[in-house]
Amino acid sequence: MEKLKKSRIGARGWLARKADTLMDIVKVEGVIVEEINLRVEEFDKRLKALDEIQEQIQELITEEVDLLKEIEQASTVRN
């Protein structure tokens, strides 16, 4: 479980970096649509990786209360 939580921290960091890059590129005047699409694909890849790690963590949680806490905490990334 601890290894997965560390992986999740890394995945969140990468997702934040890709989000920042995407926001920066969108602000550039005259940016090529293909460049935006590439950045969106990179962001989606990182989001999918984070979702997969989160699912693995949730599968290991046996107590309903703990699972609800975990889901609530994970949802802050998506909001």
Short mmCIF file of C-alpha atoms in Angstrom, two decimals:
data_model
loop_
_atom_site.label_atom_id
_atom_site.label_comp_id
_atom_site.label_asym_id
_atom_site.label_seq_id
_atom_site.Cartn_x
_atom_site.Cartn_y
_atom_site.Cartn_z
CA MET A 1 0.00 0.00 0.00
CA GLU A 2 2.79 2.45 0.90
CA LYS A 3 4.50 1.85 -2.43
CA LEU A 4 1.27 2.65 -4.25
CA LYS A 5 0.79 5.81 -2.21
CA LYS A 6 4.30 6.94 -3.16
CA SER A 7 3.53 6.17 -6.79
CA ARG A 8 0.36 8.23 -6.48
CA ILE A 9 2.35 11.19 -5.17
CA GLY A 10 4.60 10.98 -8.21
CA ALA A 11 1.65 10.61 -10.56
CA ARG A 12 -0.03 13.67 -9.05
CA GLY A 13 3.18 15.63 -9.52
CA TRP A 14 3.45 14.65 -13.17
CA LEU A 15 -0.21 15.45 -13.72
CA ALA A 16 0.25 18.91 -12.21
CA ARG A 17 3.25 19.56 -14.45
CA LYS A 18 1.33 18.51 -17.55
CA ALA A 19 -1.63 20.68 -16.51
CA ASP A 20 0.69 23.67 -16.10
CA THR A 21 2.27 23.01 -19.49
CA LEU A 22 -1.15 22.73 -21.10
CA MET A 23 -2.35 25.98 -19.52
CA ASP A 24 0.82 27.76 -20.63
CA ILE A 25 0.53 26.60 -24.23
CA VAL A 26 -3.14 27.58 -24.46
CA LYS A 27 -2.18 31.15 -23.50
CA VAL A 28 0.30 31.45 -26.38
CA GLU A 29 -1.06 33.53 -29.21
CA GLY A 30 -0.96 31.74 -32.55
CA VAL A 31 -0.24 28.32 -31.08
CA ILE A 32 -0.76 25.45 -33.50
CA VAL A 33 -3.78 23.25 -32.77
CA GLU A 34 -1.65 20.13 -33.13
CA GLU A 35 0.57 21.39 -30.31
CA ILE A 36 -2.44 21.79 -28.03
CA ASN A 37 -3.70 18.33 -29.00
CA LEU A 38 -0.30 16.85 -28.17
CA ARG A 39 -0.32 18.48 -24.74
CA VAL A 40 -3.88 17.27 -24.10
CA GLU A 41 -2.82 13.72 -25.00
CA GLU A 42 0.12 13.96 -22.57
CA PHE A 43 -2.20 15.24 -19.84
CA ASP A 44 -4.72 12.46 -20.50
CA LYS A 45 -1.93 9.87 -20.31
CA ARG A 46 -0.86 11.14 -16.89
CA LEU A 47 -4.46 11.33 -15.67
CA LYS A 48 -5.05 7.74 -16.74
CA ALA A 49 -1.91 6.63 -14.89
CA LEU A 50 -3.11 8.40 -11.74
CA ASP A 51 -6.55 6.81 -12.06
CA GLU A 52 -5.01 3.34 -12.38
CA ILE A 53 -2.92 3.82 -9.24
CA GLN A 54 -5.93 5.17 -7.37
CA GLU A 55 -7.99 2.12 -8.36
CA GLN A 56 -5.24 -0.20 -7.08
CA ILE A 57 -5.19 1.64 -3.75
CA GLN A 58 -8.96 1.47 -3.43
CA GLU A 59 -8.95 -2.27 -4.13
CA LEU A 60 -6.68 -2.80 -1.11
CA ILE A 61 -8.91 -0.89 1.30
CA THR A 62 -11.29 -3.18 3.18
CA GLU A 63 -13.11 -0.82 5.55
CA GLU A 64 -15.96 1.20 4.04
CA VAL A 65 -15.19 4.27 6.14
CA ASP A 66 -11.56 4.22 5.03
CA LEU A 67 -12.62 3.76 1.41
CA LEU A 68 -14.95 6.75 1.57
CA LYS A 69 -12.16 8.87 3.05
CA GLU A 70 -9.80 7.76 0.30
CA ILE A 71 -12.32 8.57 -2.42
CA GLU A 72 -12.96 12.00 -0.92
CA GLN A 73 -9.24 12.73 -0.77
CA ALA A 74 -8.69 11.53 -4.33
CA SER A 75 -11.55 13.66 -5.64
CA THR A 76 -9.72 16.85 -4.68
CA VAL A 77 -7.37 16.26 -7.61
CA ARG A 78 -10.26 16.24 -10.06
CA ASN A 79 -12.10 19.25 -8.67
#
